[in-house]
CSV table of C-alpha atoms and ligand atoms in Angstrom, one decimal:
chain,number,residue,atom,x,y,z
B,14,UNK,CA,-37.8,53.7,21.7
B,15,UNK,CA,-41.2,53.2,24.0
B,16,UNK,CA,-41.2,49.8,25.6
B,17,UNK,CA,-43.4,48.6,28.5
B,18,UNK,CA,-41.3,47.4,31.2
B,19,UNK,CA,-42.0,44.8,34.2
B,20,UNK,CA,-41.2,47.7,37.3
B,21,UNK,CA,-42.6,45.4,40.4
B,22,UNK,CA,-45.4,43.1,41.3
B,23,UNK,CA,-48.5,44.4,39.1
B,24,UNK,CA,-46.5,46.9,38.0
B,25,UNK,CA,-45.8,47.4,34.3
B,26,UNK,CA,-44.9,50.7,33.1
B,27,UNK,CA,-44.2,51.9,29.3
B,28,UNK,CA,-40.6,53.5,29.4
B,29,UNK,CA,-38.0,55.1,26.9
B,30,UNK,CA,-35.3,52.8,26.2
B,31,UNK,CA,-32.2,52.7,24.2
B,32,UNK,CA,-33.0,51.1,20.8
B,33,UNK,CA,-31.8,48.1,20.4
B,34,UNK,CA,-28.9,47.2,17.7
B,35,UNK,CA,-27.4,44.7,15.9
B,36,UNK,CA,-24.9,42.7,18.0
B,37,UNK,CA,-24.2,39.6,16.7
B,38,UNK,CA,-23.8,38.7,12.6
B,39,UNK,CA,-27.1,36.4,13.2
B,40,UNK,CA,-29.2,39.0,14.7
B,41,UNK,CA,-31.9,40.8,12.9
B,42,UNK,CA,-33.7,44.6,14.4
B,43,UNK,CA,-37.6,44.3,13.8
B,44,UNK,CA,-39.6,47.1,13.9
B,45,UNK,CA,-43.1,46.1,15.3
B,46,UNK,CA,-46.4,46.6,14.0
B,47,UNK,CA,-48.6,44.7,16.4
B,48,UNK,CA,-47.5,42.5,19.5
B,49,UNK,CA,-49.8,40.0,21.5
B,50,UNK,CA,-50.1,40.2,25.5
B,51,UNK,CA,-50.2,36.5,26.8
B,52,UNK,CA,-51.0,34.7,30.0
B,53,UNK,CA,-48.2,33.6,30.4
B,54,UNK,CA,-47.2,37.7,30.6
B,55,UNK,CA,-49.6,37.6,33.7
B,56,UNK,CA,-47.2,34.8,35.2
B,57,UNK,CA,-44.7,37.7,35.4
B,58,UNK,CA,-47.5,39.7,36.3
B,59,UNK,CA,-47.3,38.4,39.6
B,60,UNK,CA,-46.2,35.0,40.3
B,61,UNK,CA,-42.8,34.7,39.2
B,62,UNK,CA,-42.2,38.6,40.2
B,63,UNK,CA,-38.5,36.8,42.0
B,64,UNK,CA,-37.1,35.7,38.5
B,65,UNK,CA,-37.9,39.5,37.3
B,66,UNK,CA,-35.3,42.6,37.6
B,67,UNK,CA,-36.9,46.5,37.6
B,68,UNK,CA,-36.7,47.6,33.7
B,69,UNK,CA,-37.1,44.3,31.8
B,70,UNK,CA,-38.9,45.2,28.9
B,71,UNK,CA,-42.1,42.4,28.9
B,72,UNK,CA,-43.3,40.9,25.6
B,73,UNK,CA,-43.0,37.9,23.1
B,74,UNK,CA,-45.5,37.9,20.3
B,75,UNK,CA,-44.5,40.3,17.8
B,76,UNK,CA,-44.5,40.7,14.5
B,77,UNK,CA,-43.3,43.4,12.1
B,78,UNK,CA,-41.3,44.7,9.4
B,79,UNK,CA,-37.6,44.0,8.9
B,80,UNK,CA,-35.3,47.4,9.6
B,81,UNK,CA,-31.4,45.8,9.7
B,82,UNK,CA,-29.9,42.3,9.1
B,83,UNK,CA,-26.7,41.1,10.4
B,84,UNK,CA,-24.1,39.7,7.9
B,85,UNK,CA,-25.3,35.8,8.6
B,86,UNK,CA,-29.2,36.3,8.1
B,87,UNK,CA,-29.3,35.4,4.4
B,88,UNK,CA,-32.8,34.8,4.0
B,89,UNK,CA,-34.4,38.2,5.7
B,90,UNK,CA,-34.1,41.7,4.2
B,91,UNK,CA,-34.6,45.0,5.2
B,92,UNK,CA,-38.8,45.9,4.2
B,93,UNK,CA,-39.9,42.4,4.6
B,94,UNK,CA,-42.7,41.4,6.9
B,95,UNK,CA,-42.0,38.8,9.6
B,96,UNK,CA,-44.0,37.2,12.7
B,97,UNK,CA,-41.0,35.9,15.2
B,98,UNK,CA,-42.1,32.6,17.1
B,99,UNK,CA,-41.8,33.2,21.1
B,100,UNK,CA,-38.4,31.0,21.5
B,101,UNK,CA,-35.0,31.8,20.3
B,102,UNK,CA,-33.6,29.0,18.4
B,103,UNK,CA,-30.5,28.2,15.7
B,104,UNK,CA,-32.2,25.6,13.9
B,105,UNK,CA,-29.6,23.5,13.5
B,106,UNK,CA,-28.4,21.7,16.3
B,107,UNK,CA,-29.3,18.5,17.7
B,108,UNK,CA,-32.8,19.7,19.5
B,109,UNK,CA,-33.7,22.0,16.3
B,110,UNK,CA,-33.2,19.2,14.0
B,111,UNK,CA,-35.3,17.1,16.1
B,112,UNK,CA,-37.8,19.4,15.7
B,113,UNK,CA,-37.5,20.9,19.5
B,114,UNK,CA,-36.6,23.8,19.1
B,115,UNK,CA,-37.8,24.7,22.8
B,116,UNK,CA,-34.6,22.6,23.8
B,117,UNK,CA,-32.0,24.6,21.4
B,118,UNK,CA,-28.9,23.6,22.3
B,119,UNK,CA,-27.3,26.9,21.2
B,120,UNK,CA,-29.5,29.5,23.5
B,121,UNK,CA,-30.3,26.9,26.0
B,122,UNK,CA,-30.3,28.8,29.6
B,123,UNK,CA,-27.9,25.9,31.0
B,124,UNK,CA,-26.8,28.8,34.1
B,125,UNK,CA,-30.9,28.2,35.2
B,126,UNK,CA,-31.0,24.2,34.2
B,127,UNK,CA,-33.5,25.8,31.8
B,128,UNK,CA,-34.7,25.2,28.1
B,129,UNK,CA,-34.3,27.9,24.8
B,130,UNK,CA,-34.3,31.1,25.6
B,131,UNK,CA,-37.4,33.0,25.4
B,132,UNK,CA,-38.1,37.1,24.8
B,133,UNK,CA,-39.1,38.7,27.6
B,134,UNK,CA,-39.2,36.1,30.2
B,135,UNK,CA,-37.4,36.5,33.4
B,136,UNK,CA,-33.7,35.6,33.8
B,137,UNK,CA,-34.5,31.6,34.1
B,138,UNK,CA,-35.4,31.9,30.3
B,139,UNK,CA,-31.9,34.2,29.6
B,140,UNK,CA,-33.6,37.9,30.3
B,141,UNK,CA,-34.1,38.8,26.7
B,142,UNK,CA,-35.5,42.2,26.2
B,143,UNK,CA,-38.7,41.5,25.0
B,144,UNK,CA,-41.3,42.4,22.5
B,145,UNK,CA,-44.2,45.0,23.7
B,146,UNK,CA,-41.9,47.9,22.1
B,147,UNK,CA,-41.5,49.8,19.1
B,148,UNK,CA,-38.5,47.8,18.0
B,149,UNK,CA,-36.9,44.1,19.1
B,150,UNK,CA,-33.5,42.9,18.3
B,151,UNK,CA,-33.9,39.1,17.2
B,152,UNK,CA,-31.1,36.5,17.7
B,153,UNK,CA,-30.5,33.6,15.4
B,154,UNK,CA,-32.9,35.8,13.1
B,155,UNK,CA,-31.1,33.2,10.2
B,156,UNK,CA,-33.7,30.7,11.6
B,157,UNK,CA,-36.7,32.1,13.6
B,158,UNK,CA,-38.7,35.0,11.6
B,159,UNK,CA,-41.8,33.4,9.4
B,160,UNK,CA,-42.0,35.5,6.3
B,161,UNK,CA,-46.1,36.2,5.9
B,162,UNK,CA,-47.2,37.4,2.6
B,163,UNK,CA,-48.4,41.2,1.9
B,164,UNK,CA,-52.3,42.2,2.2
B,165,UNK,CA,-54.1,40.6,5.3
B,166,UNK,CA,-54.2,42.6,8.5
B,167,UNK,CA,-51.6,42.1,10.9
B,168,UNK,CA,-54.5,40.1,13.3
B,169,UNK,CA,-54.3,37.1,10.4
B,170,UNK,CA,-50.6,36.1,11.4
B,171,UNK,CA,-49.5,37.7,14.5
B,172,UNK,CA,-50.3,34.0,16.2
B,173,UNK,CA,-48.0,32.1,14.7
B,174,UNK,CA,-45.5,33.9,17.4
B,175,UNK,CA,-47.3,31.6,19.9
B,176,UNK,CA,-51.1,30.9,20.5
B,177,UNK,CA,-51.7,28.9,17.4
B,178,UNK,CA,-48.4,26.8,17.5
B,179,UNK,CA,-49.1,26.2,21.0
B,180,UNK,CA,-52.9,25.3,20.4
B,181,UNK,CA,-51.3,23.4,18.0
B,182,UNK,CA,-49.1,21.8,19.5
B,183,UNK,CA,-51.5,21.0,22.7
B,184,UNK,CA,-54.0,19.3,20.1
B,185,UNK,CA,-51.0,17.2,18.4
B,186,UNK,CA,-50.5,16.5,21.8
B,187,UNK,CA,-53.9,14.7,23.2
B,188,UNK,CA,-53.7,12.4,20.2
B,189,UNK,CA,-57.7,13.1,19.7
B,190,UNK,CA,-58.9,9.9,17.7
B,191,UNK,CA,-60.8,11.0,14.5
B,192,UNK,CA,-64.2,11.5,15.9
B,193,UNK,CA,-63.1,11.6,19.6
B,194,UNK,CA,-63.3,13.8,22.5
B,195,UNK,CA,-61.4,16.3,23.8
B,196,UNK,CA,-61.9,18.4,26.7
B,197,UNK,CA,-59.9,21.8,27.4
B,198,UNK,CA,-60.1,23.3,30.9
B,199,UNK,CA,-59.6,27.0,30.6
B,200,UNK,CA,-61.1,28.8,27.6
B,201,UNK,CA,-58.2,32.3,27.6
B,202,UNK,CA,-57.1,32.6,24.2
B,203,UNK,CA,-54.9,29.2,24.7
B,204,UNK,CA,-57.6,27.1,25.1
B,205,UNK,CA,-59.9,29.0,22.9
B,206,UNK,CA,-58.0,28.0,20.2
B,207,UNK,CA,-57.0,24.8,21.0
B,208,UNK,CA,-60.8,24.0,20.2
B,209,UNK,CA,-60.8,25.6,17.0
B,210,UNK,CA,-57.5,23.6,15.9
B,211,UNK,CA,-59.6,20.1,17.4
B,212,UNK,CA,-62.5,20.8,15.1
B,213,UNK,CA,-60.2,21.6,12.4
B,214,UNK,CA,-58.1,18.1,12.6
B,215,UNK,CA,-61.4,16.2,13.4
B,216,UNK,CA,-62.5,15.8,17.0
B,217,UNK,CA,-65.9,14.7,17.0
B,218,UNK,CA,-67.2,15.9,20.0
B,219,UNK,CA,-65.0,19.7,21.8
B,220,UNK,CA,-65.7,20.5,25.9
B,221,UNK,CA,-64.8,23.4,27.1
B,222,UNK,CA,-64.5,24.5,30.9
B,223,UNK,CA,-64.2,28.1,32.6
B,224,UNK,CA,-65.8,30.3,34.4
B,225,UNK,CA,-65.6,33.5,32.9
B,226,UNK,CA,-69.0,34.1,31.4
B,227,UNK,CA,-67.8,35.7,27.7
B,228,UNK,CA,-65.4,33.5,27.2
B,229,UNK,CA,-67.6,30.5,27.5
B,230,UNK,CA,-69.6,32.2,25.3
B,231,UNK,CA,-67.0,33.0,22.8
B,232,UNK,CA,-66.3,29.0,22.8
B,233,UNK,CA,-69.8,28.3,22.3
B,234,UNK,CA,-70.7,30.3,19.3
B,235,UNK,CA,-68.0,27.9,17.7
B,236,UNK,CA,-69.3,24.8,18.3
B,237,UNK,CA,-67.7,23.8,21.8
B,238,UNK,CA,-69.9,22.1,24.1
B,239,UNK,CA,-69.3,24.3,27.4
B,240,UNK,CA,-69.1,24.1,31.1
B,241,UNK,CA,-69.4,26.6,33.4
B,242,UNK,CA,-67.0,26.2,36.5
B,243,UNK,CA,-69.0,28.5,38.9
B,244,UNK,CA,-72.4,26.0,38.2
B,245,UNK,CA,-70.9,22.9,40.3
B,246,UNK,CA,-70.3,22.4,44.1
B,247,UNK,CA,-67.0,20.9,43.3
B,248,UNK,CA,-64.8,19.2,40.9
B,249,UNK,CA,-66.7,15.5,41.4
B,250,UNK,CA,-69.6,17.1,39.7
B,251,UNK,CA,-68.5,18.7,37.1
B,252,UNK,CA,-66.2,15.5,36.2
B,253,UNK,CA,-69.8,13.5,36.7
B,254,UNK,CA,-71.6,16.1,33.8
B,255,UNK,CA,-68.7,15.3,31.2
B,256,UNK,CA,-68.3,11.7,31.7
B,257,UNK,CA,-72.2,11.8,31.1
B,258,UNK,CA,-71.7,12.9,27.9
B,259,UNK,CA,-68.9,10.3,26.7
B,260,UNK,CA,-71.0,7.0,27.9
B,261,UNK,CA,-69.7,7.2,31.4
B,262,UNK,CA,-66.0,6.8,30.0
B,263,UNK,CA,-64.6,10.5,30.3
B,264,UNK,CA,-63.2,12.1,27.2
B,265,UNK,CA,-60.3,10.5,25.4
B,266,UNK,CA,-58.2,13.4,25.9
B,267,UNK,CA,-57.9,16.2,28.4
B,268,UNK,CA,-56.4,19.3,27.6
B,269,UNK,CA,-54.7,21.8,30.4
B,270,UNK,CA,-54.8,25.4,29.3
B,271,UNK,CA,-55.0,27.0,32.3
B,272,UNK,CA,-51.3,26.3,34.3
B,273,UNK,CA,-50.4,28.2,37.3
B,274,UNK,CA,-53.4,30.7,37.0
B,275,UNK,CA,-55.9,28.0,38.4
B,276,UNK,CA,-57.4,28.8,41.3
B,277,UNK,CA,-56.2,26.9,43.6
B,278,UNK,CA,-56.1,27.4,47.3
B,279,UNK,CA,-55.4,30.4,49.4
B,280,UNK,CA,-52.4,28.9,50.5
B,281,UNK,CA,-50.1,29.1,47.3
B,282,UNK,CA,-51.2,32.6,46.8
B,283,UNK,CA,-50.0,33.6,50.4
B,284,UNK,CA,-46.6,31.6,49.5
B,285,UNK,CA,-46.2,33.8,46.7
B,286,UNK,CA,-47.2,37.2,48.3
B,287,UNK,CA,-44.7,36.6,51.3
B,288,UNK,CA,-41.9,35.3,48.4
B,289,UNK,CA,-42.0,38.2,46.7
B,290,UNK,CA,-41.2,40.4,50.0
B,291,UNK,CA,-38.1,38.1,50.6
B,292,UNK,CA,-34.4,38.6,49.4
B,293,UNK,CA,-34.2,36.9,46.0
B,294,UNK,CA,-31.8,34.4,47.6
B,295,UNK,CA,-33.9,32.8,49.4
B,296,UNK,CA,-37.6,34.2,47.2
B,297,UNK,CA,-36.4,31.9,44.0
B,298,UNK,CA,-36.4,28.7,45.7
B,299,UNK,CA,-39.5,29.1,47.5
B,300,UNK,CA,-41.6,30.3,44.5
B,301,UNK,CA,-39.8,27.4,42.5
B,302,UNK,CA,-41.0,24.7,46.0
B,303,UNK,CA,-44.2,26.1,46.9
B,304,UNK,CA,-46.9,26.5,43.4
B,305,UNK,CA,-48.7,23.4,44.8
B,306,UNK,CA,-52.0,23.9,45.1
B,307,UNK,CA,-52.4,25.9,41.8
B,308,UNK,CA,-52.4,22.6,40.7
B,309,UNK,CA,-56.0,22.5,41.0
B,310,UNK,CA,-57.0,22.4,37.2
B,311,UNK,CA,-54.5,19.7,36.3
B,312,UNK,CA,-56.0,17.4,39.4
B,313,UNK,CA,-59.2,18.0,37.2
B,314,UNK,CA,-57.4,17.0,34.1
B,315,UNK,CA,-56.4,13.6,35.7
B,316,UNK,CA,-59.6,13.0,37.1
B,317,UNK,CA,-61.7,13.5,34.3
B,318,UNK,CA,-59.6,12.0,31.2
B,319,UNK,CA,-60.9,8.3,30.3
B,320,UNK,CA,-58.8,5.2,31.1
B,321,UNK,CA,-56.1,4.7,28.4
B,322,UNK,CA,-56.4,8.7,27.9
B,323,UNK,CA,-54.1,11.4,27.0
B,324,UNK,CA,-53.6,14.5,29.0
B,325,UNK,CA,-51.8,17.3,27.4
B,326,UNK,CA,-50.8,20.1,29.8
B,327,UNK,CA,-50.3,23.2,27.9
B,328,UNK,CA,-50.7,25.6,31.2
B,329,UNK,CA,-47.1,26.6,32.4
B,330,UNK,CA,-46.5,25.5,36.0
B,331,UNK,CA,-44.0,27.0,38.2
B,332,UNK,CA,-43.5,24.6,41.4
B,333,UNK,CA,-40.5,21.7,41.5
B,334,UNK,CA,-42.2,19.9,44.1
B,335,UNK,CA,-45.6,19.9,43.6
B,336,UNK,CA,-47.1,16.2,44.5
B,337,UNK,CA,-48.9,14.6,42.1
B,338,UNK,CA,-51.2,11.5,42.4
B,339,UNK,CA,-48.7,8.9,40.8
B,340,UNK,CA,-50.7,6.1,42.1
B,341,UNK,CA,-53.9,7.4,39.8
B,342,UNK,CA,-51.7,8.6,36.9
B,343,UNK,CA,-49.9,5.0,37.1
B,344,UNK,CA,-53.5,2.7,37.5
B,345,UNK,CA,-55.7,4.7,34.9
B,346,UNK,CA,-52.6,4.1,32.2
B,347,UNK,CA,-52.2,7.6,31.0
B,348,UNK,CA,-50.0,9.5,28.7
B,349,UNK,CA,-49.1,13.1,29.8
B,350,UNK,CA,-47.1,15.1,27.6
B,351,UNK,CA,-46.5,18.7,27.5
B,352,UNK,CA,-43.9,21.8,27.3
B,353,UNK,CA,-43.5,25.1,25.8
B,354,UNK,CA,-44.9,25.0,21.5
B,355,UNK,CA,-42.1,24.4,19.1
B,356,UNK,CA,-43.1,27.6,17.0
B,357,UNK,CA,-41.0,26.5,13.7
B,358,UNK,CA,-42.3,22.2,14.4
B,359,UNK,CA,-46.1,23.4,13.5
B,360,UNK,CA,-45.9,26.3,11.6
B,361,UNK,CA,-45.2,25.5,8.1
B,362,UNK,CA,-48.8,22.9,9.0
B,363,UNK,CA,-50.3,26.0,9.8
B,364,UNK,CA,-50.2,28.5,7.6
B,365,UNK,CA,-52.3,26.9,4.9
B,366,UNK,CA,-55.1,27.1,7.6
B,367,UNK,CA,-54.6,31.0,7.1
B,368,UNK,CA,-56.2,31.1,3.9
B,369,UNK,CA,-58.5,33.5,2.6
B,370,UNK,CA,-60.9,31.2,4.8
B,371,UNK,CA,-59.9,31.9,8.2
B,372,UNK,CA,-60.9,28.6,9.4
B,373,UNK,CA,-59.8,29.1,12.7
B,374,UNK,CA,-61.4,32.7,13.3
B,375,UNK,CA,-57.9,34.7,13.5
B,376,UNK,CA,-59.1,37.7,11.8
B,377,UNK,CA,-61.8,38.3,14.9
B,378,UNK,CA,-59.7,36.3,17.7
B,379,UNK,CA,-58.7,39.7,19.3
B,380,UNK,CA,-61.1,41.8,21.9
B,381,UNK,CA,-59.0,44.4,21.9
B,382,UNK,CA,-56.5,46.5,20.2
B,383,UNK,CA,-54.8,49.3,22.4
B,384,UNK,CA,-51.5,51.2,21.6
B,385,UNK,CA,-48.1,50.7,23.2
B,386,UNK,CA,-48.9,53.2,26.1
B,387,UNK,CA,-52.3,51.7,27.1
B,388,UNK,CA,-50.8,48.5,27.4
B,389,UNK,CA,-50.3,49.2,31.4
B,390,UNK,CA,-54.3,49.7,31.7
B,391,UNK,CA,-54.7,46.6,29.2
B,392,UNK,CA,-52.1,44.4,31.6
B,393,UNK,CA,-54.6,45.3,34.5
B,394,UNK,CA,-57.8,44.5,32.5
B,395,UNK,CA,-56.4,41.3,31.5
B,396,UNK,CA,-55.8,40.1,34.3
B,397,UNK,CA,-59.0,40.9,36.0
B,398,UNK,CA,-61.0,39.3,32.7
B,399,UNK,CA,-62.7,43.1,33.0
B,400,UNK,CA,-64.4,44.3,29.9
B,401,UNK,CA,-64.7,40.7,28.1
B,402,UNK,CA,-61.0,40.8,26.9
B,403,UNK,CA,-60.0,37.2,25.9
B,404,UNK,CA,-56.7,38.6,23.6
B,405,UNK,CA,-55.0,41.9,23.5
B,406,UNK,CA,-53.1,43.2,20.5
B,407,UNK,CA,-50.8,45.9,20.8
B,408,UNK,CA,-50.1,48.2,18.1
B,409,UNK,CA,-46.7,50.4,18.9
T,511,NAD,N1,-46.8,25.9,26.4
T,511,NAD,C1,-46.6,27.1,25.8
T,511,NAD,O1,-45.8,27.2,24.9
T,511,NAD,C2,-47.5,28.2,26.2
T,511,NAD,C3,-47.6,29.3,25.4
T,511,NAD,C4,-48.5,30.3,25.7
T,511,NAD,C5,-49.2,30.2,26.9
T,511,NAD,N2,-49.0,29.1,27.7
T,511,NAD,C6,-49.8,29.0,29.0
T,511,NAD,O2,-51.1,28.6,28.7
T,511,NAD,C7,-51.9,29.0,29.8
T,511,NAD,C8,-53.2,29.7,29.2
T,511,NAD,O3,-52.8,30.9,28.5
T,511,NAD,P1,-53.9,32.0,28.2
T,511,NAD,O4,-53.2,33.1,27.4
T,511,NAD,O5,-55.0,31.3,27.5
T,511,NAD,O6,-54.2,32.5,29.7
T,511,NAD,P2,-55.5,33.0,30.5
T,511,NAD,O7,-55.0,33.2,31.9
T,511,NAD,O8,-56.2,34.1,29.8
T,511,NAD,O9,-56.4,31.7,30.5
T,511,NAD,C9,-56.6,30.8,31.5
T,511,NAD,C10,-58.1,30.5,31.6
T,511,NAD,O10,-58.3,29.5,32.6
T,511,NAD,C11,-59.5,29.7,33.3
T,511,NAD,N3,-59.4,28.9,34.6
T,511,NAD,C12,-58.8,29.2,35.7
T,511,NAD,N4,-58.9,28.2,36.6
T,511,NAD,C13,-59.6,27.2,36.0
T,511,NAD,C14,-60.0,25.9,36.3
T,511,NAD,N5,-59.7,25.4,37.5
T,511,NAD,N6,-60.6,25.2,35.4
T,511,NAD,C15,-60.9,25.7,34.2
T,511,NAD,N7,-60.6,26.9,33.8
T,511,NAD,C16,-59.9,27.7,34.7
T,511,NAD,C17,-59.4,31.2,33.5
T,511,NAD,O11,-60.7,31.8,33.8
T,511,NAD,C18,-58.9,31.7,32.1
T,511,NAD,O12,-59.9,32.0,31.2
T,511,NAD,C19,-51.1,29.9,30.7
T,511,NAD,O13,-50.6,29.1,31.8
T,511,NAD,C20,-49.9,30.2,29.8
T,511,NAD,O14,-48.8,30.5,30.5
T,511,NAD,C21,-48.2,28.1,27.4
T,512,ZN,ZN1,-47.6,34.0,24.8
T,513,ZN,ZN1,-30.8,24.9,18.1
């Protein structure tokens, strides 16, 4: 099969493969129709190029028709159509029945201290080929495809892999009173749709922060209430225009959709360019010590949320040590939560939003739709917000 394939730092290559097969009685073979690129694929990109290994094949937002089930995958058969959430999970341990299924027990990386397993996602998440290729074998298939119905295109379900149960998630999350305020810093397709899910479950009053010009725009034409980075001398200010808008308080909640693309200071980004030069020994560590000043968006987050105020971090950040302003998170009382979406939590609460209504815009979220083999050229523009992309869909 064709499968694009992490080959070095900004390097991504489409490749033949072997296909894959069934291994395992719970495993299920997929053959994919359309299949998102995410920015948390542009962490791979280039930050966390030391967790990476030449040939991994890159990818975890598929969805697509079932070819071959195991002997354990009662519920799945061959011809049906399926969207498979991001994390692997059983569904029926501890963490699953808890309903976090990001902390499965069963395909927990324990050898990396890490959570579930993830497709395509470097070796701390268990190095599962992933899902920007013709075909994907799926562990514990017996619990993580969502059967969609017939008819709608695949662009009306192919999110329920990850943006809208982590938009969902992130809004769940910041515990937005009815009527209250919620800003989100960083407008990609993350925090794009983290406003759309706020409107939907009732926030009265939706900021949005970035600097990219169309993506502010995108978030506008729906209703948010937009900032534009590049428009203040520094954070103070922009922090100043918000609160001005919720009677001096700041918003309720502050969301973080922006993680360990932020731009922070020259600094981090030098770490990283000299980590990925050094033996993997000693690169991991380093990487793992030395994201802090990416942190930049998530010192906005603390500054700008009210008193009493709930931060959700949605972002993924890489560093271990990173310091963080206790003393302010302690005195202005706030709650911080955060983590990767439990797909399989949310998704039976969203699918009814998937109605012949499109509340939340699904049908249109995608800029761009390129094949398998222009995903190389769609990695680059992506990353470089060229050409107003905001989401990518692959179609192998
Ligand atoms: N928790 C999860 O399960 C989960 C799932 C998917 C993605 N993510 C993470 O969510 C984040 C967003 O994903 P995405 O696909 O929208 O990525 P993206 O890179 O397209 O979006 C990030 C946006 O933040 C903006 N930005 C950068 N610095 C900023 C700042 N200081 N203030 C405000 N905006 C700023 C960028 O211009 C960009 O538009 C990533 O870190 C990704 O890894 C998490
Ligand atoms: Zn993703
Ligand atoms: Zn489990």
């Amino acid at each position: 099969m064709r499968a694009l394939t992490w080959q070095g730092k900004r390097d991504v290559r489409v490749e033949t493969m072997p296909d894959p097969r069934i291994e395992e009685p719970t495993d299920a073979i997929i053959r994919i129709t359309s299949t998102g690129l995410c920015g948390s694929d542009l962490h791979l990109y280039e930050v966390l190029t030391p967790f990476m290994t030449p040939g991994d094949i890159l990818g975890h937002e598929p969805m697509g028709i079932v070819e071959e089930v195991g002997a354990a995958v009662p519920d799945l058969q061959a011809g049906d159509r399926v969207v498979v959430p991001f994390q692997i999970a059983c569904g029926n341990c501890w963490m699953c029945l808890t309903g976090l299924p990001t902390q499965c027990e069963t395909t927990q990386v324990s050898a990396e201290g890490m959570g579930a397993a993830l497709f395509g996602y470097t070796r701390l998440y268990g190095a599962v080929p992933g899902a920007q290729a013709e075909y994907l074998r799926v562990p514990q298939a017996q619990y993580g495809p969502i059967k969609v119905p017939e008819g709608p295109s695949d662009d009306r379900f192919v999110y329920l892999s990850d943006v809208l149960p982590t938009a969902w998630q992130a809004v769940e999350y910041a515990g937005v009173p009815r009527g209250g305020s919620v800003a989100v810093l960083g407008l990609g397709p993350i925090g794009d749709m983290a406003c759309r899910v706020a409107q939907v479950q009732g926030a009265g009053t939706v900021f949005g922060v970035d600097l990219v010009p169309e993506r502010l725009e995108r978030a506008k034409e729906r209703g948010v209430e937009t900032f534009d980075l590049r428009s203040f001398d520094d954070e103070k200010e922009l922090v100043t225009a918000i609160r001005d808008r919720t009677d001096g308080r700041g918003p309720d909640a502050v969301i973080d959709a922006v993680g360990t693309e932020a731009h922070g200071g020259a600094a981090a980004r030098m770490v990283q360019n000299v980590s990925a030069l050094l033996p993997r020994k000693l690169s991991g560590p380093m990487a793992e010590r030395f994201s802090v000043d990416r942190l930049a968006a998530l010192h906005t987050a603390i500054e700008l949320v009210r008193r009493g105020g709930t931060i959700s971090v949605v972002g993924v950040y890489g560093g271990m040590a990173d310091p963080m302003p206790m003393l302010t998170l302690f005195d202005k009382q706030i709650q911080l939560r955060m983590g990767q979406a439990n797909v399989r939590r949310w998704s039976d609460d969203i699918i009814p939003h998937l109605t012949d209504e499109d509340r939340l815009g699904v049908d249109d979220f995608a800029t761009h739709h390129v094949t398998l083999e222009e995903g190389p050229e769609a990695y680059a523009m992506f990353q470089e917000k060229r050409d107003g992309a905001v989401k990518v869909l692959m179609r192998p």
